[in-house]
Amino acid sequence: MSQQRLFESLTTLFTTHPVVFWHDVEAEFASAVDSLQLDGVQLVRLDDMPALRVKLDIEGAPDQRWLIYSAKPEPEPTKDWLLDVRMRSKSFRADTTSILLEDLGLTTQGLRQHLKERAKFLRAKDRVDRLKRMVLPGDGAPDLDRKMLAVLTRADQPELFAMLQRLYGAVVVDGVVDLSAEPKAWQDIAANDLTPAFWELVQLQLGYLEASPSLRDLLFRILVTDFCRGLQGDAPPQLAHFVLPDRTLAANASVFVGRWRSDIVQFGNYNALAQAVANELELVSLLSSQSAEQLVECMTFEDVELRMVQELKKRIDAGAGANMDVVRALMARRRDGHWANPLLASANERTRALAACYDALTAAADFFTLKSTHAAGFSFADAGTAFAQYRDELFRFDQLYRHFHTAADAVEPTGWAVLHELRETIEGVYSGWFIPHLSTAWSKVVEGPLGLLKHWTLPEVTPQQAFYERKVMPLFDGGVKRVFVLISDAFRYEVAQELVQHTNSKSRFKASLDGMLGVLPSYTALGMAALLPHKALAYKENANLDVLADGHAVATLEQRSEHLQRFGGLAIKAEDLMGLGKEKGRELVRDQRLIYVYHDRIDMTGDKQSSETKTFEAAAQTVQELANVLGFIIHSLNGSAVLVTADHGFMYQESALDESDKSTLDDKPAGTLKAKKRYLIGRDLGTTPKAWSGNTAVTAGTTLEGSLDFWVPKGASRFHFAGGARFVHGSAMPQEVVVPVITVRVSEAENAKTKYVSVSLLGAVNKVVTNTQRFEFIQTDAVSERVLARSVVVSLRDGSDNDKPISNAQSITFDSTSQLLDERKRSILLTVLAGAHDPHKHYDLVMRDAVSNVEVLRLPVKVDLAFGNDF
């Protein structure tokens, strides 16, 4: 200790004690004590003066301060002439160990020898400073060693699990694992003679005891133990020798691995290490004999997830929609695990791909289940019934087909072939069964003297050309002062249904979906004109074959805006409206009562050969973009009523078309004015058995003199393939002419507010007596448009110790739409840390929202592992 440090320490002691004893046993400071020059302090060298003389001097000068120095140890109390003085004085020690005890705030003098043994660690001031922040006054030698290890590993907490995360994380460099590497922290542990302390701690908490322990071997033991604890059935013989021997302490391995996986900072390192271990174990070959049921709780290795996806894909493909309940339950459990958890998907490419695998499998299972309910095909009593069935149910074929391909496309960047076979099956059912069967049944109600083509009206269904009269005007009549009409080009009905679900998940937004009968031919110029306010539509036989509304050209945005001025309105592009911002946007619409907002994503993408394969990607973008526009209109522009609709729908298939998909029409008929893949328009076209034919006066309400004839291909065929053929519209299939109308209103009513599902614990589980305990929960209400699904994380915690977890954490998603209580049950297994848990103390079963971390449920439980372990 420096002279200055001695001076400062003694000066501090004399502020509260008049007498200070200093026994400098090794006489380290015998020559320095005389030069301290402590103001107002009398130095007495006890070794040179009789103790009785010193006692008398002190009693004779009660106001004097005394430093009693000796190079000998303190005498025994029975032989100490100054015992009474010593009892009311303060002792000072200036040796390194004593200083460390004082600096660290330790009260146990018995640690002096232990601190001397840790001299190498304690030489570095920065290490001592970090150690100070962890040490508690009553810490013993094992506590100090544990905290020194935490300092060397730079662990967040002085816990073995945190140290192991740091040590193992250090062998991963830029995602590359070197299992033989010795991290610098491990070298520091050895250099500071703390290796034995580390392995003692590992043995105490994990039961790992080897003659030649190593970090590499420990990692294998931990991961294999966790894997085998999750496995239903015996461990594979090739792995059994890796399982930690103490069954109780082995549970701690699962708790550690569970925390490691869920650590948002460290899980990337875990993924890389787990894969490296799996590769060395040649785990893939060991999994081939394991069923999905046996593996469902195993979350240790990514190879298990790949095996699960492979197995579930086979079941879905082979099951054709039958017995999908078991498959759905297995998928739900895996999606709550680690490797395919959507909450982690944004941070990891492979997790995104695995989550997309399950999205694709879910869509496929639902697709095949829907098909199984229509195994005999389709039959409609009349066109009204056909329209209603597509609007209410059959649109799901198109939607699930789109969902499957969107998800499967997200898997492709990995190069995995796991979904390729299922792609072919889905494509075969959609293009080879659904579309042909729907075409046949639809043709029967479209064709003939009483068919839809002859009158093109349906009871209680709004024709698209009556949109303004039947959908917009009632809003004005009901007191709405300003109506927004949001029109998205080729916004198909099934995509609109997805937007409605998204919109209704937002509080205050109340969206409802209906279908209109679109105009025919179902193409942009005619559909857009039909949606405008008008009394009459008519064709103008110019180069563009423009459609006029009340005699006015409405082909361009500027022309539509000019037309809308007559009705107190304007037209604007969606991106231009959003670009104005709140203040300028309000200024724009302030004096308007009717605002038509035009959006184009799907048609712009699908109608080009170079980008038509991105049609489904464009549909997903459209849902998000329209949701943003709705939010802007309602929140920023104070819109209270918005109608979302389209000019037409579309047909799309992933597989390339061949000649069988082309109409047998040999050549354009005389009088053709415009020819596209899905329609011909002209004068005096006549009829042909090879196509559906009609006149726009019937199918779009054009004036007699302003009407044109048309031919459209029957079913799903195309007249030609030029410019791309997968994405088409123009004809009369339901996908093209069932035009969506979404009515979005703002409401402050209770039924317009959203809430998350509520969850309750089933049974009276108030005591945990085994390391692994099952808890069963029930989702008390079904998920609906207003009742939202919820992902939660469940664990056992010690509420009296800063909510410290005493178990692993498990994720569960409550998203059942079933009205049956039994189908809304979910269960998890929690593994409790081995060790001393007070059986008389209350711990807590805690459930928190996985996204917001808001507490959803807290229930008291007792933990008495000793009781369970006795049996």
PDB file of C-alpha atoms in Angstrom, residues 169-267:
ATOM      1  CA  GLY A 169     -20.034 -18.140 -28.062  1.00  0.00           C
ATOM      2  CA  ALA A 170     -16.336 -17.336 -28.355  1.00  0.00           C
ATOM      3  CA  VAL A 171     -15.644 -20.422 -30.503  1.00  0.00           C
ATOM      4  CA  VAL A 172     -18.040 -19.088 -33.152  1.00  0.00           C
ATOM      5  CA  VAL A 173     -16.394 -16.518 -35.427  1.00  0.00           C
ATOM      6  CA  ASP A 174     -18.540 -15.018 -38.191  1.00  0.00           C
ATOM      7  CA  GLY A 175     -20.853 -17.996 -37.972  1.00  0.00           C
ATOM      8  CA  VAL A 176     -17.998 -20.520 -38.326  1.00  0.00           C
ATOM      9  CA  VAL A 177     -17.495 -22.986 -35.459  1.00  0.00           C
ATOM     10  CA  ASP A 178     -14.174 -24.397 -34.281  1.00  0.00           C
ATOM     11  CA  LEU A 179     -15.048 -26.968 -31.625  1.00  0.00           C
ATOM     12  CA  SER A 180     -11.358 -27.485 -30.819  1.00  0.00           C
ATOM     13  CA  ALA A 181     -10.675 -23.813 -30.155  1.00  0.00           C
ATOM     14  CA  GLU A 182      -9.702 -22.604 -26.693  1.00  0.00           C
ATOM     15  CA  PRO A 183     -11.378 -19.230 -26.118  1.00  0.00           C
ATOM     16  CA  LYS A 184      -9.234 -16.502 -24.577  1.00  0.00           C
ATOM     17  CA  ALA A 185     -11.520 -16.508 -21.541  1.00  0.00           C
ATOM     18  CA  TRP A 186     -10.744 -20.212 -21.059  1.00  0.00           C
ATOM     19  CA  GLN A 187      -7.011 -19.480 -21.276  1.00  0.00           C
ATOM     20  CA  ASP A 188      -7.480 -16.739 -18.673  1.00  0.00           C
ATOM     21  CA  ILE A 189      -9.260 -19.168 -16.373  1.00  0.00           C
ATOM     22  CA  ALA A 190      -6.329 -21.562 -16.600  1.00  0.00           C
ATOM     23  CA  ALA A 191      -3.757 -18.785 -16.202  1.00  0.00           C
ATOM     24  CA  ASN A 192      -5.456 -17.666 -12.996  1.00  0.00           C
ATOM     25  CA  ASP A 193      -5.603 -21.173 -11.502  1.00  0.00           C
ATOM     26  CA  LEU A 194      -9.410 -21.236 -11.639  1.00  0.00           C
ATOM     27  CA  THR A 195      -9.852 -24.303 -13.856  1.00  0.00           C
ATOM     28  CA  PRO A 196     -10.519 -26.644 -10.880  1.00  0.00           C
ATOM     29  CA  ALA A 197     -13.100 -24.199  -9.539  1.00  0.00           C
ATOM     30  CA  PHE A 198     -14.838 -24.138 -12.930  1.00  0.00           C
ATOM     31  CA  TRP A 199     -15.111 -27.918 -13.185  1.00  0.00           C
ATOM     32  CA  GLU A 200     -16.307 -28.144  -9.567  1.00  0.00           C
ATOM     33  CA  LEU A 201     -19.092 -25.719 -10.438  1.00  0.00           C
ATOM     34  CA  VAL A 202     -19.972 -27.745 -13.560  1.00  0.00           C
ATOM     35  CA  GLN A 203     -20.069 -30.963 -11.527  1.00  0.00           C
ATOM     36  CA  LEU A 204     -22.224 -29.351  -8.860  1.00  0.00           C
ATOM     37  CA  GLN A 205     -24.830 -28.036 -11.312  1.00  0.00           C
ATOM     38  CA  LEU A 206     -24.739 -30.558 -14.177  1.00  0.00           C
ATOM     39  CA  GLY A 207     -23.282 -33.722 -12.664  1.00  0.00           C
ATOM     40  CA  TYR A 208     -20.451 -33.740 -15.224  1.00  0.00           C
ATOM     41  CA  LEU A 209     -17.386 -35.501 -13.802  1.00  0.00           C
ATOM     42  CA  GLU A 210     -14.618 -36.712 -16.074  1.00  0.00           C
ATOM     43  CA  ALA A 211     -10.967 -37.542 -15.516  1.00  0.00           C
ATOM     44  CA  SER A 212     -10.059 -35.289 -18.437  1.00  0.00           C
ATOM     45  CA  PRO A 213     -12.889 -32.805 -18.774  1.00  0.00           C
ATOM     46  CA  SER A 214     -13.076 -30.432 -21.754  1.00  0.00           C
ATOM     47  CA  LEU A 215     -15.374 -27.715 -23.002  1.00  0.00           C
ATOM     48  CA  ARG A 216     -15.912 -29.673 -26.206  1.00  0.00           C
ATOM     49  CA  ASP A 217     -16.984 -32.831 -24.418  1.00  0.00           C
ATOM     50  CA  LEU A 218     -19.195 -30.860 -22.052  1.00  0.00           C
ATOM     51  CA  LEU A 219     -20.985 -29.227 -24.995  1.00  0.00           C
ATOM     52  CA  PHE A 220     -21.717 -32.619 -26.542  1.00  0.00           C
ATOM     53  CA  ARG A 221     -22.999 -33.905 -23.189  1.00  0.00           C
ATOM     54  CA  ILE A 222     -25.274 -30.917 -22.638  1.00  0.00           C
ATOM     55  CA  LEU A 223     -26.814 -30.925 -26.115  1.00  0.00           C
ATOM     56  CA  VAL A 224     -27.273 -34.683 -26.360  1.00  0.00           C
ATOM     57  CA  THR A 225     -28.785 -34.786 -22.880  1.00  0.00           C
ATOM     58  CA  ASP A 226     -31.304 -32.110 -23.821  1.00  0.00           C
ATOM     59  CA  PHE A 227     -32.144 -33.942 -27.043  1.00  0.00           C
ATOM     60  CA  CYS A 228     -32.647 -37.300 -25.306  1.00  0.00           C
ATOM     61  CA  ARG A 229     -34.742 -35.760 -22.525  1.00  0.00           C
ATOM     62  CA  GLY A 230     -37.142 -34.441 -25.170  1.00  0.00           C
ATOM     63  CA  LEU A 231     -37.232 -37.695 -27.110  1.00  0.00           C
ATOM     64  CA  GLN A 232     -40.199 -39.997 -26.558  1.00  0.00           C
ATOM     65  CA  GLY A 233     -38.597 -43.385 -25.993  1.00  0.00           C
ATOM     66  CA  ASP A 234     -35.067 -44.640 -25.423  1.00  0.00           C
ATOM     67  CA  ALA A 235     -32.022 -42.692 -26.555  1.00  0.00           C
ATOM     68  CA  PRO A 236     -30.317 -44.062 -29.666  1.00  0.00           C
ATOM     69  CA  PRO A 237     -27.475 -46.396 -28.576  1.00  0.00           C
ATOM     70  CA  GLN A 238     -24.995 -44.207 -30.462  1.00  0.00           C
ATOM     71  CA  LEU A 239     -25.832 -41.282 -28.165  1.00  0.00           C
ATOM     72  CA  ALA A 240     -26.533 -42.950 -24.814  1.00  0.00           C
ATOM     73  CA  HIS A 241     -22.968 -42.539 -23.508  1.00  0.00           C
ATOM     74  CA  PHE A 242     -23.210 -38.755 -23.942  1.00  0.00           C
ATOM     75  CA  VAL A 243     -26.218 -38.412 -21.613  1.00  0.00           C
ATOM     76  CA  LEU A 244     -25.314 -36.840 -18.251  1.00  0.00           C
ATOM     77  CA  PRO A 245     -25.567 -39.583 -15.599  1.00  0.00           C
ATOM     78  CA  ASP A 246     -27.379 -37.790 -12.782  1.00  0.00           C
ATOM     79  CA  ARG A 247     -31.006 -37.671 -13.929  1.00  0.00           C
ATOM     80  CA  THR A 248     -31.890 -34.844 -11.560  1.00  0.00           C
ATOM     81  CA  LEU A 249     -28.960 -32.639 -12.536  1.00  0.00           C
ATOM     82  CA  ALA A 250     -29.425 -33.548 -16.203  1.00  0.00           C
ATOM     83  CA  ALA A 251     -32.622 -31.490 -16.065  1.00  0.00           C
ATOM     84  CA  ASN A 252     -30.396 -28.446 -15.568  1.00  0.00           C
ATOM     85  CA  ALA A 253     -28.881 -29.086 -18.995  1.00  0.00           C
ATOM     86  CA  SER A 254     -32.309 -28.669 -20.567  1.00  0.00           C
ATOM     87  CA  VAL A 255     -32.958 -25.503 -18.586  1.00  0.00           C
ATOM     88  CA  PHE A 256     -29.601 -24.101 -19.698  1.00  0.00           C
ATOM     89  CA  VAL A 257     -30.101 -25.000 -23.358  1.00  0.00           C
ATOM     90  CA  GLY A 258     -33.640 -23.572 -23.301  1.00  0.00           C
ATOM     91  CA  ARG A 259     -32.388 -20.242 -21.970  1.00  0.00           C
ATOM     92  CA  TRP A 260     -29.522 -20.205 -24.438  1.00  0.00           C
ATOM     93  CA  ARG A 261     -31.854 -20.747 -27.374  1.00  0.00           C
ATOM     94  CA  SER A 262     -34.168 -17.960 -26.245  1.00  0.00           C
ATOM     95  CA  ASP A 263     -31.365 -15.428 -25.664  1.00  0.00           C
ATOM     96  CA  ILE A 264     -31.854 -12.908 -28.461  1.00  0.00           C
ATOM     97  CA  VAL A 265     -28.140 -12.027 -28.401  1.00  0.00           C
ATOM     98  CA  GLN A 266     -26.684 -15.527 -28.171  1.00  0.00           C
ATOM     99  CA  PHE A 267     -29.115 -17.770 -30.054  1.00  0.00           C
TER     100      PHE A 267
END
